[in-house]
Short mmCIF file of N, CA and C in Angstrom, two decimals:
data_model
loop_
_atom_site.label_atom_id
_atom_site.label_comp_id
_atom_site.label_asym_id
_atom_site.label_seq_id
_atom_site.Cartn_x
_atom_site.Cartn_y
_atom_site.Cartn_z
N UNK A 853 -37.35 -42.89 56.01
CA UNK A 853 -36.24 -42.09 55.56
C UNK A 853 -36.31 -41.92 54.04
N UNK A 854 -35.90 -41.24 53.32
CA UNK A 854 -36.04 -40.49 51.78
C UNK A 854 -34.76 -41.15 51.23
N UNK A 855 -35.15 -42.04 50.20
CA UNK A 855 -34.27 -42.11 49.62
C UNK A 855 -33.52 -41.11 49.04
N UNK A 856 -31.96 -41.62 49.05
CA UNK A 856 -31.25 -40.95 48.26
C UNK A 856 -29.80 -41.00 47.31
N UNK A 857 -29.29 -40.64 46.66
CA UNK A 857 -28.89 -40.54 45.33
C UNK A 857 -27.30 -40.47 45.80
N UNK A 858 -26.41 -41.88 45.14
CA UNK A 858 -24.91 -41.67 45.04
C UNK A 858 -24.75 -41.92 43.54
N UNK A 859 -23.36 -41.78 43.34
CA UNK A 859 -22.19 -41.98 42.22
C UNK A 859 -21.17 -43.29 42.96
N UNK A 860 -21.28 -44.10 42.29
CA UNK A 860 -20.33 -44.79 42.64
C UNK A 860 -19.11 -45.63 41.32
N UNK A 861 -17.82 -45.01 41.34
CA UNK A 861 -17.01 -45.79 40.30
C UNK A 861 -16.13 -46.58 40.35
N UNK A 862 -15.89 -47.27 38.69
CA UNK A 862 -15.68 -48.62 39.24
C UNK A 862 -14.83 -48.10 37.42
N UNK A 863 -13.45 -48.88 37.27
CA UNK A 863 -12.57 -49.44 36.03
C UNK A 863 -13.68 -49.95 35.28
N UNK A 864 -13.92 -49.82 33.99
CA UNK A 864 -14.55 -50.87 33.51
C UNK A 864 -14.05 -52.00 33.46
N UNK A 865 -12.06 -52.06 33.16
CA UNK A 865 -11.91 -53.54 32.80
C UNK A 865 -11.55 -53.61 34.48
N UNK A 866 -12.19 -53.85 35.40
CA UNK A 866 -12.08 -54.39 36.53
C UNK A 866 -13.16 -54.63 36.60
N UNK A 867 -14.57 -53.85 37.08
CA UNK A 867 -15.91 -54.25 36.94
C UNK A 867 -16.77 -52.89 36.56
N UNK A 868 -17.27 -53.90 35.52
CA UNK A 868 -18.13 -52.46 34.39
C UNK A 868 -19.22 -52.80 34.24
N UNK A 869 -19.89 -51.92 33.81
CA UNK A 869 -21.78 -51.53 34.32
C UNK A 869 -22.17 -52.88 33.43
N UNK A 870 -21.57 -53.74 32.55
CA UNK A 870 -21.78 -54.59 31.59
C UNK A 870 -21.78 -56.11 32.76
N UNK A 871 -20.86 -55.92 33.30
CA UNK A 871 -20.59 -57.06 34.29
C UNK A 871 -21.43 -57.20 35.59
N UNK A 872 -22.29 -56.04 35.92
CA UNK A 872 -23.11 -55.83 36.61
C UNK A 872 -24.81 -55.80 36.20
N UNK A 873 -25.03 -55.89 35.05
CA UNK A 873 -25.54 -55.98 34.06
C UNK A 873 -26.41 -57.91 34.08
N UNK A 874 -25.07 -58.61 33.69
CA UNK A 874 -24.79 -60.09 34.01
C UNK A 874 -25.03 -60.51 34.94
N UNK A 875 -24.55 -60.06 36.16
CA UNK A 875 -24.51 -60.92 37.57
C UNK A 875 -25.51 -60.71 37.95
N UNK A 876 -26.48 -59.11 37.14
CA UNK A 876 -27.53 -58.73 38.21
C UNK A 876 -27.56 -57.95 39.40
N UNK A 877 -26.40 -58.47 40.53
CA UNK A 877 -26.03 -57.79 41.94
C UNK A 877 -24.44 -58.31 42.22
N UNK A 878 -24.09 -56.97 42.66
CA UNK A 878 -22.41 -57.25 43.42
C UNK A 878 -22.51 -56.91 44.71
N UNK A 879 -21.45 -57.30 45.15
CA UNK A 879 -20.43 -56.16 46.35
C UNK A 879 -19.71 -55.58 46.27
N UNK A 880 -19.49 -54.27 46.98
CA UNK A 880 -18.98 -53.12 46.52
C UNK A 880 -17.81 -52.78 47.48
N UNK A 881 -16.68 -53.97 47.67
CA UNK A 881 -15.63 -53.54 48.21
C UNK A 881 -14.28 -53.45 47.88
N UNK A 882 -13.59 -53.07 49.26
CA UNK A 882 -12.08 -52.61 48.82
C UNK A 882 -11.70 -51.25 48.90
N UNK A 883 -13.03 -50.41 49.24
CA UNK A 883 -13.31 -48.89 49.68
C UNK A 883 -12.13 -48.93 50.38
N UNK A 884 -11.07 -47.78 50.38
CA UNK A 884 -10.47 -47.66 51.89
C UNK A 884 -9.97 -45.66 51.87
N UNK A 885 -10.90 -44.96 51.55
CA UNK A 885 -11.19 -43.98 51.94
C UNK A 885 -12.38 -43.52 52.70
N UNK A 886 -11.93 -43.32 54.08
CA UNK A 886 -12.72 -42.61 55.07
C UNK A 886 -13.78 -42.08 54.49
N UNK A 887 -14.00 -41.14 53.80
CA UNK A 887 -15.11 -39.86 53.46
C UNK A 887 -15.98 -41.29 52.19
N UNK A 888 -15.41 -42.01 51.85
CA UNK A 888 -16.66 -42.70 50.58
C UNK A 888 -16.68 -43.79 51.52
N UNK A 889 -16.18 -44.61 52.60
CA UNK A 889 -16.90 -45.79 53.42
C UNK A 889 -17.55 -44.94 54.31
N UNK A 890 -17.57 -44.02 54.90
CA UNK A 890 -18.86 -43.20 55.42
C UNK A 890 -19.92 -42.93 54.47
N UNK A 891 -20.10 -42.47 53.01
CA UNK A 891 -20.96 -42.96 52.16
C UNK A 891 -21.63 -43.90 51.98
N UNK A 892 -21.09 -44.63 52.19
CA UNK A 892 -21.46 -46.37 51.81
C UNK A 892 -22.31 -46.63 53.16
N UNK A 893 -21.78 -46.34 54.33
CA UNK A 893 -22.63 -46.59 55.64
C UNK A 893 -23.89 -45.41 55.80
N UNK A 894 -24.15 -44.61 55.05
CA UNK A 894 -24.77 -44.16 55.21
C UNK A 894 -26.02 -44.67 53.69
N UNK A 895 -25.82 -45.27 53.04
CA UNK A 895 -26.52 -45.67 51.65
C UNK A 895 -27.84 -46.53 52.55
N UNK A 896 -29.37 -47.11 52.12
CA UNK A 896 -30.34 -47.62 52.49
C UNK A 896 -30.96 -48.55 51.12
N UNK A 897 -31.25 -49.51 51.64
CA UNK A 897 -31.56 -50.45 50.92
C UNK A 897 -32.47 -49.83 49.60
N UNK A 898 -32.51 -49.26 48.30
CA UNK A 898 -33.66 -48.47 47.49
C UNK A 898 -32.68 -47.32 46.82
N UNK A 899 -31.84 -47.00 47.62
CA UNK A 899 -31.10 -45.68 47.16
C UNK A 899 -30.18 -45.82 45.67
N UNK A 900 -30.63 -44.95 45.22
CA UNK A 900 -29.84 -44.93 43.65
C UNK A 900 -28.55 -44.61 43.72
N UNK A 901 -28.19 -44.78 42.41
CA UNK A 901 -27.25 -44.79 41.86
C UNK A 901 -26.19 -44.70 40.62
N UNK A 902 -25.42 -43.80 40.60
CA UNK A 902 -25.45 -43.61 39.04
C UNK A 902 -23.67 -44.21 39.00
N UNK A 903 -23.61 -45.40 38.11
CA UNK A 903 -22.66 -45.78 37.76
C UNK A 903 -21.50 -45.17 37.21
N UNK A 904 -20.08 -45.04 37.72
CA UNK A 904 -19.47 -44.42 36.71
C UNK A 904 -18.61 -45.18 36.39
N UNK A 905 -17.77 -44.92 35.00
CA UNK A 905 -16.82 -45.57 34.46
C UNK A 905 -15.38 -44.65 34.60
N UNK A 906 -14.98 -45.02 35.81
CA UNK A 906 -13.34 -43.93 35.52
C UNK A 906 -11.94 -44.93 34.89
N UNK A 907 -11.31 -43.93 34.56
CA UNK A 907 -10.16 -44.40 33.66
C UNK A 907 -10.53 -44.94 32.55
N UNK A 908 -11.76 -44.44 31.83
CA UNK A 908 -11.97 -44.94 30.43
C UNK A 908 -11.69 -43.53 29.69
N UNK A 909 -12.15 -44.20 28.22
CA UNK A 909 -12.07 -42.93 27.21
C UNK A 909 -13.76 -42.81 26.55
N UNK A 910 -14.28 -41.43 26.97
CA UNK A 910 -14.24 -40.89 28.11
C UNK A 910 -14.33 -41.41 29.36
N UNK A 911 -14.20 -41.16 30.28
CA UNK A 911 -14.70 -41.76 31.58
C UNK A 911 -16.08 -40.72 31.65
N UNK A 912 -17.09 -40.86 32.54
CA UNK A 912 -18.29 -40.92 32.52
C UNK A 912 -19.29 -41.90 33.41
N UNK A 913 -20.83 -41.54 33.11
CA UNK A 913 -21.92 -42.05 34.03
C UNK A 913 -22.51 -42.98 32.84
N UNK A 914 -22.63 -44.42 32.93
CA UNK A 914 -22.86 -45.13 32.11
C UNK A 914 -24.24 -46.04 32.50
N UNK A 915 -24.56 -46.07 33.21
CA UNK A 915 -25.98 -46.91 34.20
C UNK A 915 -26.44 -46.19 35.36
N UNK A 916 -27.73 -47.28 35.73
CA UNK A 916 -27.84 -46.95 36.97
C UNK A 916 -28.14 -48.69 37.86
N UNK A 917 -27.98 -48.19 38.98
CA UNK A 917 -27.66 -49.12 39.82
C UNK A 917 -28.76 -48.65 41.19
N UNK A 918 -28.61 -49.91 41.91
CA UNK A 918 -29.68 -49.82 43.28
C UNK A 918 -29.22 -49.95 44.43
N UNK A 919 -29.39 -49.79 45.49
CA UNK A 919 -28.35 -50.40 46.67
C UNK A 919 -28.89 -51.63 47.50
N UNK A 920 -29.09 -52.78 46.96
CA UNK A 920 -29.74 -53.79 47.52
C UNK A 920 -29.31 -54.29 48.84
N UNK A 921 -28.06 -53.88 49.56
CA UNK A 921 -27.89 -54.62 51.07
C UNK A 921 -26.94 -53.34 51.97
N UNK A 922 -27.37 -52.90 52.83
CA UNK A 922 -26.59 -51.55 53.42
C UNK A 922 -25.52 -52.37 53.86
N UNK A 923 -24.88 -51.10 54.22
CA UNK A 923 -23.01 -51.46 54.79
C UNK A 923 -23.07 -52.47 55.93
N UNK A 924 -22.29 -53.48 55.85
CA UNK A 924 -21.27 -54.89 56.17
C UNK A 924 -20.28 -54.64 56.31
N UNK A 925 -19.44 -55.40 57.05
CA UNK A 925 -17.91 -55.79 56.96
C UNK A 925 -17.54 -55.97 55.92
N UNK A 926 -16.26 -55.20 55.25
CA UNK A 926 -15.62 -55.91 53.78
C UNK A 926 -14.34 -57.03 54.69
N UNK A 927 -14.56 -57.88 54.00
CA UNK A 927 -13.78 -59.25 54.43
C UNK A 927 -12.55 -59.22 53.95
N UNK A 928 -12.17 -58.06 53.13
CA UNK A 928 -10.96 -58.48 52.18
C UNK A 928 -10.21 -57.74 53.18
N UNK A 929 -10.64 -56.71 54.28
CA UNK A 929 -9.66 -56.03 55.41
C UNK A 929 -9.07 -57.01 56.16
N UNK A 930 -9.59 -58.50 56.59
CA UNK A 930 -8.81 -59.43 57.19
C UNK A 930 -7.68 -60.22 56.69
N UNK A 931 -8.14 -60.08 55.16
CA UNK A 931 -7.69 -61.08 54.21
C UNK A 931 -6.32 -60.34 53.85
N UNK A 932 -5.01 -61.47 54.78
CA UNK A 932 -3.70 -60.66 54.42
C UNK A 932 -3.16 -61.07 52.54
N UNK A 933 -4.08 -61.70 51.60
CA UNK A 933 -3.17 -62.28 50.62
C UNK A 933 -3.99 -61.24 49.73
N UNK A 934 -4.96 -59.99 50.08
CA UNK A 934 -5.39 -59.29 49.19
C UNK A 934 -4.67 -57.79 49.31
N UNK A 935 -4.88 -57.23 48.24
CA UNK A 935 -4.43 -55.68 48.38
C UNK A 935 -4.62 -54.97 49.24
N UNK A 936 -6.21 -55.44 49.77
CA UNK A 936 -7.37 -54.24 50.44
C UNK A 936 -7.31 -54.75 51.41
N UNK A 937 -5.63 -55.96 52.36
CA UNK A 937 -5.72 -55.81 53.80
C UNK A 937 -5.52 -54.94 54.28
N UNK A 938 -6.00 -54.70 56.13
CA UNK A 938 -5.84 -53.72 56.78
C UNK A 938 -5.12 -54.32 58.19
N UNK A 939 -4.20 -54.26 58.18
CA UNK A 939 -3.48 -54.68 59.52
C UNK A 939 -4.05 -54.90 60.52
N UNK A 940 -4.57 -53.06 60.91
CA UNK A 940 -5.11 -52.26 61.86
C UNK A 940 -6.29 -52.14 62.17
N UNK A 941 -6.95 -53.24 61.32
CA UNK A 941 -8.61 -53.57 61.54
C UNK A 941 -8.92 -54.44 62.39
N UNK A 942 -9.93 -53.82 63.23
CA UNK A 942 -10.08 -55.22 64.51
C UNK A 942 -11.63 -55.61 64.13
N UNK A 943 -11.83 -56.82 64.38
CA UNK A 943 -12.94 -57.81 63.46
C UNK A 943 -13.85 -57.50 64.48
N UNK A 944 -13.50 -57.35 65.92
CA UNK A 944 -14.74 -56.77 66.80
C UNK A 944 -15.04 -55.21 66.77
N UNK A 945 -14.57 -54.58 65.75
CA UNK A 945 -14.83 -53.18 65.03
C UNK A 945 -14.36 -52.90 63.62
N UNK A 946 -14.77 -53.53 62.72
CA UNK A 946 -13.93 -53.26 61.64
C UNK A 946 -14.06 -51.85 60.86
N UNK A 947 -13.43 -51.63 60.87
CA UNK A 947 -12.28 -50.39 59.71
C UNK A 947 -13.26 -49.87 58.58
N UNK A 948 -13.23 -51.33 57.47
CA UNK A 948 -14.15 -51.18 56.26
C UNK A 948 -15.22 -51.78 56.32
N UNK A 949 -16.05 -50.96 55.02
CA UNK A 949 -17.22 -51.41 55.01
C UNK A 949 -17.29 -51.93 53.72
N UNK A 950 -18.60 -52.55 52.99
CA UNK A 950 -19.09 -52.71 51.95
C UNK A 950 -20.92 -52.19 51.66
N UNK A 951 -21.00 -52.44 50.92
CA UNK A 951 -22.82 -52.33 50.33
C UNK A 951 -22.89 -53.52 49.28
N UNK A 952 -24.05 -53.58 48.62
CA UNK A 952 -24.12 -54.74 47.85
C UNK A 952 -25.22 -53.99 46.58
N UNK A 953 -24.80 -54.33 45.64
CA UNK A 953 -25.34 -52.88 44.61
C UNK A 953 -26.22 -54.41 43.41
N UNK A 954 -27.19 -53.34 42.58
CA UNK A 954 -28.06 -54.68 41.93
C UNK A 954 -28.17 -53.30 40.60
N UNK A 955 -28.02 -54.04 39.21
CA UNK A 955 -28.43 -53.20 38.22
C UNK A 955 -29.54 -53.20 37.54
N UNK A 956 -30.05 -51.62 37.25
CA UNK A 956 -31.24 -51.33 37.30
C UNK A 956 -31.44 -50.83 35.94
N UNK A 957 -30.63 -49.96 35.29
CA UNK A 957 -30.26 -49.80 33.49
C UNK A 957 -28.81 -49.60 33.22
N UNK A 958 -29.02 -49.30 31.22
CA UNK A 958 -27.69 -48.62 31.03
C UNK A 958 -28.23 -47.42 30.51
N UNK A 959 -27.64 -46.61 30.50
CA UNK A 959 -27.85 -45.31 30.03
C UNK A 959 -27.72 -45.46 28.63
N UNK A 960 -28.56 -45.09 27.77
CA UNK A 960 -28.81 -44.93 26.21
C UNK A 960 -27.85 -43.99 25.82
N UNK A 961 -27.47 -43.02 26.58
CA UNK A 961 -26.22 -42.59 25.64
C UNK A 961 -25.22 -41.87 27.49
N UNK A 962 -23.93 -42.50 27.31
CA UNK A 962 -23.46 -41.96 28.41
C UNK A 962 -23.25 -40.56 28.15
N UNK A 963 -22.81 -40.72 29.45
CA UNK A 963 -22.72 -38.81 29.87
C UNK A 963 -21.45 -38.80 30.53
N UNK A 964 -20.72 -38.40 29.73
CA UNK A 964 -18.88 -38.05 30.06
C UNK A 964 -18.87 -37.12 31.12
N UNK A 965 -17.30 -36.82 31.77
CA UNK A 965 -17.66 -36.28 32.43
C UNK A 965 -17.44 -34.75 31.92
N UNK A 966 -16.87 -34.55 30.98
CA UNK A 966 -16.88 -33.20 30.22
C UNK A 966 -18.32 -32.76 30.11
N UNK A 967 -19.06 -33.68 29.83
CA UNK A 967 -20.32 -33.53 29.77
C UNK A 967 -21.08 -32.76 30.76
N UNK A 968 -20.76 -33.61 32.38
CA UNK A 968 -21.02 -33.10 33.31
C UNK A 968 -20.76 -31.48 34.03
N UNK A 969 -19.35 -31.81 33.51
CA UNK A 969 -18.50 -30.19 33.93
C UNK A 969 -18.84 -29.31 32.90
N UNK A 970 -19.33 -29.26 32.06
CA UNK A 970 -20.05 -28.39 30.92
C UNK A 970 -21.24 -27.72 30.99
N UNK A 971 -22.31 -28.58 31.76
CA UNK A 971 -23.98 -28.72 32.07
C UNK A 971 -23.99 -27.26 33.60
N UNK A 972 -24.44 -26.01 32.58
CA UNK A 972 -24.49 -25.03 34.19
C UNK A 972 -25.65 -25.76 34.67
N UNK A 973 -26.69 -26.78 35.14
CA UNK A 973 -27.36 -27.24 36.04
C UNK A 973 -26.71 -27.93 37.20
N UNK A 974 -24.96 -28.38 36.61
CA UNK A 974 -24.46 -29.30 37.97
C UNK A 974 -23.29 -28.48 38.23
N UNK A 975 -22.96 -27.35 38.34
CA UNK A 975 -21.68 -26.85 38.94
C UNK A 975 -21.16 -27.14 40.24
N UNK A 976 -22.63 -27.75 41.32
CA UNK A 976 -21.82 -27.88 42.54
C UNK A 976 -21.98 -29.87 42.83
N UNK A 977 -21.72 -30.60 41.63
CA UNK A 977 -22.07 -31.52 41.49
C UNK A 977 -20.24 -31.92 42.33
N UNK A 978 -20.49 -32.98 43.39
CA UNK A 978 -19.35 -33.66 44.19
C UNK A 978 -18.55 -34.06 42.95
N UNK A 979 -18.55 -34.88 42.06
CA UNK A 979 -17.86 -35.00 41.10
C UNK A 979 -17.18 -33.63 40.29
N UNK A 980 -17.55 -32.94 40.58
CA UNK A 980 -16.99 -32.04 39.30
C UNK A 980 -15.95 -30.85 40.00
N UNK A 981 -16.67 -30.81 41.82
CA UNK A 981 -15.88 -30.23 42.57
C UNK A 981 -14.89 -31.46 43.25
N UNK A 982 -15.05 -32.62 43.66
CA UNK A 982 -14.26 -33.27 44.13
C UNK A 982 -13.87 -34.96 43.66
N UNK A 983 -13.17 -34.65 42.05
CA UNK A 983 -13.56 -35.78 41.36
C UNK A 983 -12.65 -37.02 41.83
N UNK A 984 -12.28 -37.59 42.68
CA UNK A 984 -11.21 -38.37 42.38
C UNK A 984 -11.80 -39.33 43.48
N UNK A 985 -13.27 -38.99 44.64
CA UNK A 985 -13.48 -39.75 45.60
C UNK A 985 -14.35 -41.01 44.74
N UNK A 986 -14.59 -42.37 45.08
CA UNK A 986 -14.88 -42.82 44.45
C UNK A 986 -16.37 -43.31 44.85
N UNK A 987 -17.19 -42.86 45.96
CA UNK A 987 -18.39 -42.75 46.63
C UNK A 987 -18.45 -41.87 46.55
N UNK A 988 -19.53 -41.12 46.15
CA UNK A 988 -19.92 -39.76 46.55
C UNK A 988 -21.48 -39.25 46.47
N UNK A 989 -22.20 -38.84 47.15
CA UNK A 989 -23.36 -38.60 47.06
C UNK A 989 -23.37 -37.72 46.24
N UNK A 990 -25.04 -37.50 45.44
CA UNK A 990 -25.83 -36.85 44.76
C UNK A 990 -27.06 -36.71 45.13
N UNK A 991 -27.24 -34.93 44.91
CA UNK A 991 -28.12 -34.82 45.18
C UNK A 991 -29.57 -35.41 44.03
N UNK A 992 -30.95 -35.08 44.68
CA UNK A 992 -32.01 -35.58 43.65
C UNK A 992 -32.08 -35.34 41.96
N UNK A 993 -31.37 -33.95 42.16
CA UNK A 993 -31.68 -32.93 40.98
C UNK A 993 -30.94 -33.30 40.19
N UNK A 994 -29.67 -33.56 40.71
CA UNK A 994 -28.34 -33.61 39.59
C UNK A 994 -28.60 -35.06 39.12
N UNK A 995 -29.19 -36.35 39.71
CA UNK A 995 -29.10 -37.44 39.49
C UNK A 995 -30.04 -37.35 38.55
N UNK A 996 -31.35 -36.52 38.91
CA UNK A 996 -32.35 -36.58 37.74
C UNK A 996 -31.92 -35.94 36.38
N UNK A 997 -30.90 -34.85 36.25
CA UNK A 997 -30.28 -34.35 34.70
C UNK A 997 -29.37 -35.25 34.30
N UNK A 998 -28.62 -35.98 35.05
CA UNK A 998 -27.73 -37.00 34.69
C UNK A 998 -28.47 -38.41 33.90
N UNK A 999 -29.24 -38.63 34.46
CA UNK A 999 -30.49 -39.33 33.88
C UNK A 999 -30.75 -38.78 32.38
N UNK A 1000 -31.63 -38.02 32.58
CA UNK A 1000 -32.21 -36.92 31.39
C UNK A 1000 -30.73 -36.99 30.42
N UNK A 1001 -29.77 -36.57 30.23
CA UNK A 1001 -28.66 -36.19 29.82
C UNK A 1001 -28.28 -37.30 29.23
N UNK A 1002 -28.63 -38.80 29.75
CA UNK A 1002 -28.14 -39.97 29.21
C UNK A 1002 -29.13 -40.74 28.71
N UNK A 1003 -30.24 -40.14 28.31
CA UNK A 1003 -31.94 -40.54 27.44
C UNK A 1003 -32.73 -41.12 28.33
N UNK A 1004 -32.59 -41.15 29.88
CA UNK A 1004 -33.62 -42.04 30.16
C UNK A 1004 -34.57 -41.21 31.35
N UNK A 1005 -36.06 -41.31 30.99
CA UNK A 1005 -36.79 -40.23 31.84
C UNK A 1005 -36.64 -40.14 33.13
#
């Protein structure tokens, strides 16, 4: 199968490309939109990734990242003392998923997302038409100018 290319964002002061950076590898849960945990189940162990930073100033694509373990159970759907329980999740089918993500650079100079919505190469870029999902695939092309755009070949 061909690898291929998401966006995935994250608060910095919750967990930022710096903290991923450190640990090396996370897990990537707490998803609980349908259309980005179908993302996530569809991600393969190799598949890129371009970090973003939302709710910053700018918010923006700040790294890149790898997808080191495909979609799992997220545990925090059982877990009634977290935010990201799910009542309605049954453990012999669960609800949510996770991935497990490993960092790979930082981008030498980020790429805002004004940046993005500016660039006529990405007009039909998921972010720029549907910014608020927080999984979202990319295609090869756009991941490769997003790259380019943030100094790294």
């Amino acid at each position: 199968m061909a690898k291929r290319y998401w966006l995935m964002k994250s608060e910095p002061d919750v967990y930022s490309i710096h903290d991923l950076e450190r640990n090396g590898s996370t897990f990537w849960n707490g998803v609980r939109n349908y259309k980005a945990r179908n993302n996530m189940r569809a991600m393969r162990v190799g598949d890129e990734i371009l970090f973003y930073h939302s709710n910053a100033k700018p918010p923006g694509v700040v790294g890149i990242a790898r997808v080191s373990r495909e979609a799992y159970a997220d545990p925090t759907q059982f877990d009634r003392t977290t935010e990201y329980s799910d009542e309605a999740s049954d453990p012999a089918d669960p609800r949510w998923s996770m991935v497990d993500v490993a960092f790979v650079a930082h981008l030498p100079r980020p790429v805002s997302l004004d940046d993005i919505k500016a660039d006529p190469d990405l007009p039909n870029m998921e972010l720029v038409r549907y910014g608020r999902l927080s999984v979202q695939s990319v295609a090869r092309a756009e991941f490769d100018r997003v790259r380019k755009m943030g100094g790294l070949k």
